[in-house]
XYZ file of N, CA, C and O in Angstrom:
496
model
N 200.009 -158.507 109.797
C 199.105 -159.384 109.055
C 197.677 -159.150 109.506
O 197.424 -158.932 110.696
N 196.776 -159.173 108.569
C 195.355 -158.985 108.833
C 194.593 -160.177 108.269
O 194.821 -160.583 107.131
N 193.723 -160.741 109.060
C 192.852 -161.819 108.593
C 191.427 -161.280 108.453
O 190.939 -160.574 109.341
N 190.790 -161.624 107.355
C 189.446 -161.145 107.064
C 188.531 -162.332 106.802
O 188.895 -163.246 106.043
N 187.364 -162.311 107.413
C 186.400 -163.391 107.224
C 185.043 -162.780 106.889
O 184.467 -162.049 107.701
N 184.536 -163.097 105.689
C 183.232 -162.600 105.271
C 182.122 -163.570 105.661
O 182.354 -164.773 105.779
N 180.939 -163.032 105.808
C 179.761 -163.850 106.074
C 178.528 -163.124 105.550
O 178.590 -161.928 105.257
N 177.424 -163.872 105.445
C 176.158 -163.249 105.083
C 175.679 -163.504 103.674
O 174.584 -163.076 103.306
N 176.487 -164.173 102.870
C 176.048 -164.460 101.512
C 174.934 -165.498 101.492
O 174.593 -166.098 102.509
N 174.358 -165.689 100.309
C 173.303 -166.676 100.184
C 172.578 -166.568 98.858
O 172.997 -165.821 97.962
N 171.482 -167.317 98.765
C 170.643 -167.328 97.571
C 169.364 -166.548 97.871
O 168.648 -166.871 98.832
N 169.109 -165.514 97.072
C 167.922 -164.689 97.260
C 167.259 -164.450 95.907
O 167.833 -164.749 94.857
N 166.064 -163.895 95.956
C 165.362 -163.543 94.722
C 165.595 -162.079 94.382
O 165.935 -161.266 95.260
N 165.407 -161.767 93.125
C 165.542 -160.375 92.687
C 164.619 -159.479 93.509
O 163.466 -159.833 93.772
N 165.167 -158.335 93.943
C 164.417 -157.409 94.768
C 164.643 -157.578 96.261
O 164.281 -156.691 97.044
N 165.216 -158.696 96.653
C 165.486 -158.961 98.067
C 166.713 -158.182 98.545
O 167.407 -157.532 97.755
N 166.974 -158.301 99.833
C 168.127 -157.653 100.457
C 169.011 -158.682 101.142
O 168.537 -159.753 101.550
N 170.276 -158.353 101.240
C 171.245 -159.144 101.992
C 172.197 -158.178 102.677
O 172.452 -157.086 102.166
N 172.734 -158.638 103.796
C 173.752 -157.847 104.497
C 174.988 -158.710 104.660
O 174.927 -159.756 105.328
N 176.078 -158.279 104.071
C 177.350 -158.963 104.212
C 178.147 -158.322 105.342
O 178.109 -157.102 105.526
N 178.875 -159.150 106.049
C 179.749 -158.656 107.104
C 181.145 -159.205 106.912
O 181.336 -160.282 106.341
N 182.108 -158.458 107.395
C 183.502 -158.875 107.314
C 184.153 -158.554 108.652
O 184.138 -157.404 109.087
N 184.708 -159.574 109.273
C 185.391 -159.409 110.553
C 186.894 -159.455 110.335
O 187.407 -160.358 109.671
N 187.573 -158.477 110.887
C 189.020 -158.380 110.746
C 189.706 -158.716 112.060
O 189.219 -158.373 113.140
N 190.845 -159.359 111.966
C 191.651 -159.664 113.144
C 193.117 -159.583 112.758
O 193.472 -159.525 111.582
N 193.963 -159.544 113.750
C 195.385 -159.463 113.493
C 195.910 -158.100 113.885
O 195.763 -157.662 115.018
N 196.455 -157.408 112.921
C 196.995 -156.089 113.190
C 195.896 -155.114 113.582
O 194.719 -155.346 113.343
N 196.296 -153.984 114.143
C 195.334 -152.943 114.468
C 194.535 -152.569 113.226
O 195.038 -152.623 112.104
N 193.295 -152.213 113.422
C 192.339 -152.055 112.329
C 192.452 -150.714 111.623
O 191.703 -150.423 110.711
N 193.369 -149.905 112.002
C 193.378 -148.622 111.331
C 194.721 -147.954 111.362
O 195.650 -148.446 111.986
N 194.829 -146.812 110.659
C 193.732 -146.216 109.883
C 193.672 -146.786 108.461
O 194.276 -146.259 107.548
N 192.951 -147.878 108.286
C 192.884 -148.587 107.021
C 191.596 -148.293 106.278
O 190.542 -148.145 106.866
N 191.725 -148.264 104.972
C 190.563 -148.227 104.102
C 190.045 -149.650 103.932
O 190.821 -150.603 103.832
N 188.754 -149.794 103.924
C 188.136 -151.101 103.684
C 187.356 -151.035 102.372
O 186.760 -150.009 102.039
N 187.351 -152.151 101.683
C 186.614 -152.197 100.428
C 185.889 -153.511 100.246
O 186.245 -154.520 100.865
N 184.853 -153.475 99.439
C 184.159 -154.677 98.980
C 184.337 -154.780 97.472
O 184.167 -153.797 96.745
N 184.668 -155.971 97.033
C 184.801 -156.277 95.614
C 183.923 -157.484 95.303
O 183.490 -158.197 96.212
N 183.686 -157.708 94.027
C 182.961 -158.916 93.637
C 183.521 -159.456 92.340
O 184.070 -158.722 91.516
N 183.366 -160.760 92.194
C 183.878 -161.422 91.007
C 182.894 -162.473 90.539
O 182.592 -163.415 91.269
N 182.397 -162.276 89.338
C 181.505 -163.251 88.709
C 182.347 -164.227 87.896
O 183.477 -163.904 87.505
N 181.823 -165.415 87.631
C 182.588 -166.412 86.868
C 183.065 -165.864 85.524
O 182.287 -165.270 84.771
N 184.344 -166.026 85.258
C 184.913 -165.599 83.992
C 185.157 -164.109 83.868
O 185.543 -163.633 82.797
N 184.944 -163.379 84.964
C 185.124 -161.923 84.918
C 186.178 -161.484 85.922
O 186.584 -162.234 86.800
N 186.592 -160.249 85.781
C 187.576 -159.692 86.687
C 186.930 -159.341 88.033
O 185.713 -159.231 88.137
N 187.779 -159.153 89.017
C 187.306 -158.733 90.332
C 187.055 -157.225 90.283
O 187.973 -156.445 90.045
N 185.829 -156.829 90.526
C 185.418 -155.439 90.382
C 185.158 -154.774 91.728
O 184.631 -155.397 92.652
N 185.466 -153.512 91.786
C 185.197 -152.683 92.964
C 183.692 -152.517 93.128
O 182.985 -152.265 92.157
N 183.237 -152.640 94.366
C 181.827 -152.411 94.675
C 181.660 -151.174 95.545
O 180.877 -150.279 95.232
N 182.416 -151.128 96.650
C 182.276 -150.014 97.579
C 183.528 -149.910 98.435
O 184.220 -150.904 98.655
N 183.797 -148.711 98.919
C 184.939 -148.490 99.792
C 184.609 -147.452 100.845
O 183.721 -146.610 100.650
N 185.316 -147.521 101.959
C 185.069 -146.609 103.070
C 186.386 -146.305 103.767
O 187.223 -147.189 103.958
N 186.572 -145.040 104.142
C 187.794 -144.692 104.840
C 187.664 -145.047 106.322
O 186.615 -145.520 106.774
N 188.731 -144.798 107.084
C 188.755 -145.275 108.459
C 187.655 -144.656 109.313
O 186.980 -145.347 110.076
N 187.443 -143.365 109.179
C 186.453 -142.687 110.016
C 185.026 -142.940 109.543
O 184.076 -142.659 110.275
N 184.896 -143.424 108.325
C 183.568 -143.621 107.760
C 182.998 -142.373 107.120
O 181.856 -142.377 106.652
N 183.788 -141.319 107.079
C 183.291 -140.048 106.544
C 183.240 -140.039 105.019
O 182.526 -139.234 104.424
N 184.014 -140.914 104.386
C 184.037 -140.978 102.923
C 183.687 -142.385 102.457
O 184.315 -143.362 102.878
N 182.705 -142.460 101.615
C 182.318 -143.733 101.014
C 182.241 -143.573 99.500
O 181.914 -142.489 98.994
N 182.539 -144.642 98.794
C 182.534 -144.623 97.340
C 181.875 -145.901 96.834
O 182.017 -146.961 97.441
N 181.176 -145.762 95.716
C 180.438 -146.897 95.180
C 180.636 -147.001 93.668
O 180.780 -145.995 92.980
N 180.595 -148.226 93.198
C 180.521 -148.425 91.758
C 179.175 -147.900 91.264
O 178.170 -147.959 91.984
N 179.155 -147.396 90.052
C 177.913 -146.836 89.510
C 176.786 -147.867 89.516
O 175.615 -147.524 89.714
N 177.152 -149.108 89.317
C 176.145 -150.166 89.209
C 175.407 -150.437 90.516
O 174.343 -151.071 90.502
N 175.964 -149.979 91.651
C 175.320 -150.271 92.937
C 174.887 -149.005 93.680
O 174.283 -149.106 94.757
N 175.192 -147.850 93.156
C 174.817 -146.601 93.822
C 173.313 -146.538 94.059
O 172.526 -146.843 93.175
N 172.962 -146.147 95.262
C 171.553 -146.049 95.616
C 170.943 -147.359 96.090
O 169.827 -147.365 96.629
N 171.648 -148.463 95.910
C 171.135 -149.765 96.347
C 171.970 -150.377 97.469
O 171.435 -151.065 98.339
N 173.280 -150.142 97.438
C 174.191 -150.727 98.423
C 174.692 -149.633 99.363
O 174.824 -148.468 98.963
N 175.015 -150.031 100.585
C 175.577 -149.104 101.557
C 176.664 -149.806 102.356
O 176.427 -150.887 102.913
N 177.835 -149.181 102.416
C 178.956 -149.732 103.172
C 179.059 -148.984 104.493
O 178.817 -147.772 104.571
N 179.407 -149.705 105.542
C 179.588 -149.093 106.852
C 180.650 -149.885 107.604
O 180.985 -151.008 107.226
N 181.154 -149.301 108.673
C 182.161 -149.999 109.465
C 181.990 -149.666 110.937
O 181.486 -148.594 111.296
N 182.436 -150.582 111.760
C 182.438 -150.398 113.208
C 183.860 -150.689 113.672
O 184.258 -151.854 113.804
N 184.621 -149.643 113.910
C 186.038 -149.823 114.253
C 186.210 -150.448 115.640
O 187.211 -151.120 115.900
N 185.261 -150.240 116.510
C 185.347 -150.838 117.840
C 185.231 -152.365 117.757
O 185.814 -153.087 118.567
N 184.487 -152.844 116.770
C 184.295 -154.282 116.586
C 185.142 -154.850 115.453
O 185.091 -156.043 115.176
N 185.905 -153.993 114.791
C 186.740 -154.417 113.653
C 185.913 -155.105 112.580
O 186.275 -156.178 112.075
N 184.803 -154.496 112.231
C 183.942 -155.073 111.207
C 183.590 -154.039 110.140
O 183.566 -152.832 110.401
N 183.324 -154.523 108.956
C 182.802 -153.701 107.870
C 181.629 -154.465 107.264
O 181.659 -155.693 107.173
N 180.596 -153.741 106.900
C 179.386 -154.375 106.380
C 179.004 -153.789 105.030
O 179.395 -152.664 104.696
N 178.237 -154.565 104.302
C 177.701 -154.108 103.024
C 176.226 -154.470 103.000
O 175.870 -155.647 102.914
N 175.375 -153.460 103.108
C 173.936 -153.655 103.014
C 173.551 -153.589 101.547
O 173.806 -152.589 100.884
N 172.953 -154.646 101.048
C 172.606 -154.725 99.633
C 171.093 -154.830 99.500
O 170.490 -155.796 99.969
N 170.497 -153.829 98.886
C 169.055 -153.782 98.688
C 168.718 -153.868 97.207
O 169.571 -153.626 96.348
N 167.485 -154.195 96.916
C 167.005 -154.261 95.527
C 167.958 -155.063 94.654
O 168.373 -154.628 93.573
N 168.300 -156.228 95.118
C 169.279 -157.050 94.419
C 168.774 -157.479 93.047
O 167.571 -157.716 92.846
N 169.711 -157.575 92.120
C 169.428 -157.947 90.745
C 170.223 -159.203 90.394
O 171.277 -159.463 91.002
N 169.779 -159.963 89.403
C 170.548 -161.146 89.000
C 171.992 -160.815 88.628
O 172.901 -161.620 88.889
N 172.224 -159.633 88.091
C 173.594 -159.256 87.716
C 174.477 -158.958 88.919
O 175.682 -158.736 88.759
N 173.913 -158.942 90.116
C 174.713 -158.800 91.324
C 175.308 -160.135 91.773
O 176.099 -160.182 92.715
N 174.933 -161.207 91.118
C 175.440 -162.526 91.463
C 176.952 -162.593 91.281
O 177.476 -162.262 90.214
N 177.651 -162.971 92.340
C 179.117 -163.023 92.317
C 179.615 -163.519 93.673
O 178.840 -163.638 94.623
N 180.908 -163.772 93.729
C 181.567 -163.961 95.015
C 182.002 -162.575 95.487
O 182.644 -161.831 94.738
N 181.638 -162.250 96.715
C 181.953 -160.935 97.276
C 183.113 -161.074 98.256
O 183.104 -161.951 99.120
N 184.076 -160.166 98.097
C 185.269 -160.175 98.923
C 185.402 -158.850 99.665
O 185.164 -157.788 99.084
N 185.830 -158.906 100.926
C 186.237 -157.677 101.585
C 187.757 -157.606 101.566
O 188.444 -158.632 101.461
N 188.266 -156.410 101.631
C 189.695 -156.192 101.491
C 190.127 -154.979 102.293
O 189.329 -154.076 102.560
N 191.393 -154.984 102.640
C 192.003 -153.881 103.391
C 193.083 -153.213 102.548
O 193.934 -153.909 101.963
N 193.033 -151.907 102.481
C 194.093 -151.128 101.856
C 194.793 -150.369 102.979
O 194.157 -149.574 103.670
N 196.095 -150.623 103.138
C 196.824 -150.050 104.265
C 197.162 -148.596 103.980
O 198.303 -148.224 103.730
N 196.114 -147.794 103.985
C 196.239 -146.364 103.701
C 194.917 -145.719 104.069
O 193.894 -146.392 104.186
N 194.949 -144.414 104.226
C 193.721 -143.717 104.566
C 192.888 -143.313 103.378
O 191.810 -142.738 103.537
N 193.356 -143.599 102.159
C 192.672 -143.152 100.952
C 191.929 -144.316 100.314
O 192.508 -145.379 100.089
N 190.680 -144.100 99.994
C 189.890 -145.159 99.370
C 190.362 -145.367 97.937
O 190.497 -144.413 97.183
N 190.624 -146.619 97.590
C 191.041 -146.982 96.239
C 190.016 -147.918 95.615
O 189.299 -148.627 96.312
N 189.979 -147.924 94.293
C 189.008 -148.775 93.607
C 189.650 -149.899 92.804
O 188.945 -150.705 92.204
N 190.955 -149.968 92.789
C 191.624 -151.034 92.053
C 192.018 -152.157 92.999
O 192.653 -151.936 94.027
N 191.677 -153.352 92.618
C 191.949 -154.507 93.458
C 193.444 -154.654 93.748
O 193.831 -155.071 94.843
N 194.282 -154.279 92.795
C 195.727 -154.438 92.950
C 196.290 -153.571 94.068
O 197.411 -153.798 94.531
N 195.513 -152.579 94.506
C 195.996 -151.678 95.552
C 195.620 -152.126 96.954
O 195.975 -151.471 97.923
N 194.902 -153.210 97.060
C 194.509 -153.719 98.365
C 195.479 -154.785 98.828
O 195.988 -155.580 98.035
N 195.716 -154.793 100.132
C 196.806 -155.586 100.692
C 196.368 -156.922 101.291
O 197.152 -157.872 101.315
N 195.170 -156.961 101.816
C 194.668 -158.181 102.460
C 193.262 -158.470 101.968
O 192.465 -157.553 101.739
N 192.980 -159.763 101.845
C 191.697 -160.203 101.293
C 191.084 -161.306 102.137
O 191.806 -162.134 102.718
N 189.761 -161.314 102.160
C 189.057 -162.436 102.743
C 188.897 -163.547 101.722
O 189.337 -163.421 100.571
N 188.240 -164.627 102.138
C 188.095 -165.793 101.267
C 186.889 -165.686 100.347
O 186.757 -166.457 99.393
N 186.027 -164.735 100.609
C 184.869 -164.499 99.757
C 183.620 -165.193 100.246
O 183.679 -166.218 100.932
N 182.475 -164.632 99.893
C 181.184 -165.230 100.209
C 180.294 -165.131 98.969
O 180.250 -164.093 98.307
N 179.606 -166.212 98.649
C 178.813 -166.280 97.428
C 177.462 -165.590 97.617
O 176.750 -165.850 98.602
N 177.130 -164.748 96.665
C 175.799 -164.131 96.598
C 175.181 -164.532 95.265
O 175.774 -164.290 94.207
N 174.028 -165.152 95.326
C 173.323 -165.564 94.117
C 171.927 -164.967 94.136
O 171.183 -165.140 95.113
N 171.596 -164.244 93.074
C 170.300 -163.594 92.969
C 169.548 -164.227 91.801
O 169.992 -164.148 90.657
N 168.425 -164.852 92.099
C 167.641 -165.503 91.052
C 166.580 -164.531 90.529
O 166.081 -163.675 91.261
N 166.230 -164.711 89.280
C 165.240 -163.817 88.653
C 163.821 -164.329 88.833
O 163.592 -165.430 89.294
């Protein structure tokens, strides 16, 4: 079992930056893929970014490429999402997730453990 706790969400203005963090506990942290997803009201949970265990491979949704950066610290069992140049359309609840495999996946159904989510609101 893996427990995930996100932090760092908040209310910001368009163009601002936020850094989300996710702390994992429970089972050993690897070699797991970590991902960030987001869900806006009335919409599906969408892939934002993913990273493999070593951090050598990262993947991003087209909507966040060049603005967001995912990273992880395996010694601290944490994964982070640096979000720059935020837009109102980035407003959502952001979730971190673990996929018990070394391959980065983009479908929410393929992830095994989820955090409770953290709200990010970007005002225009």
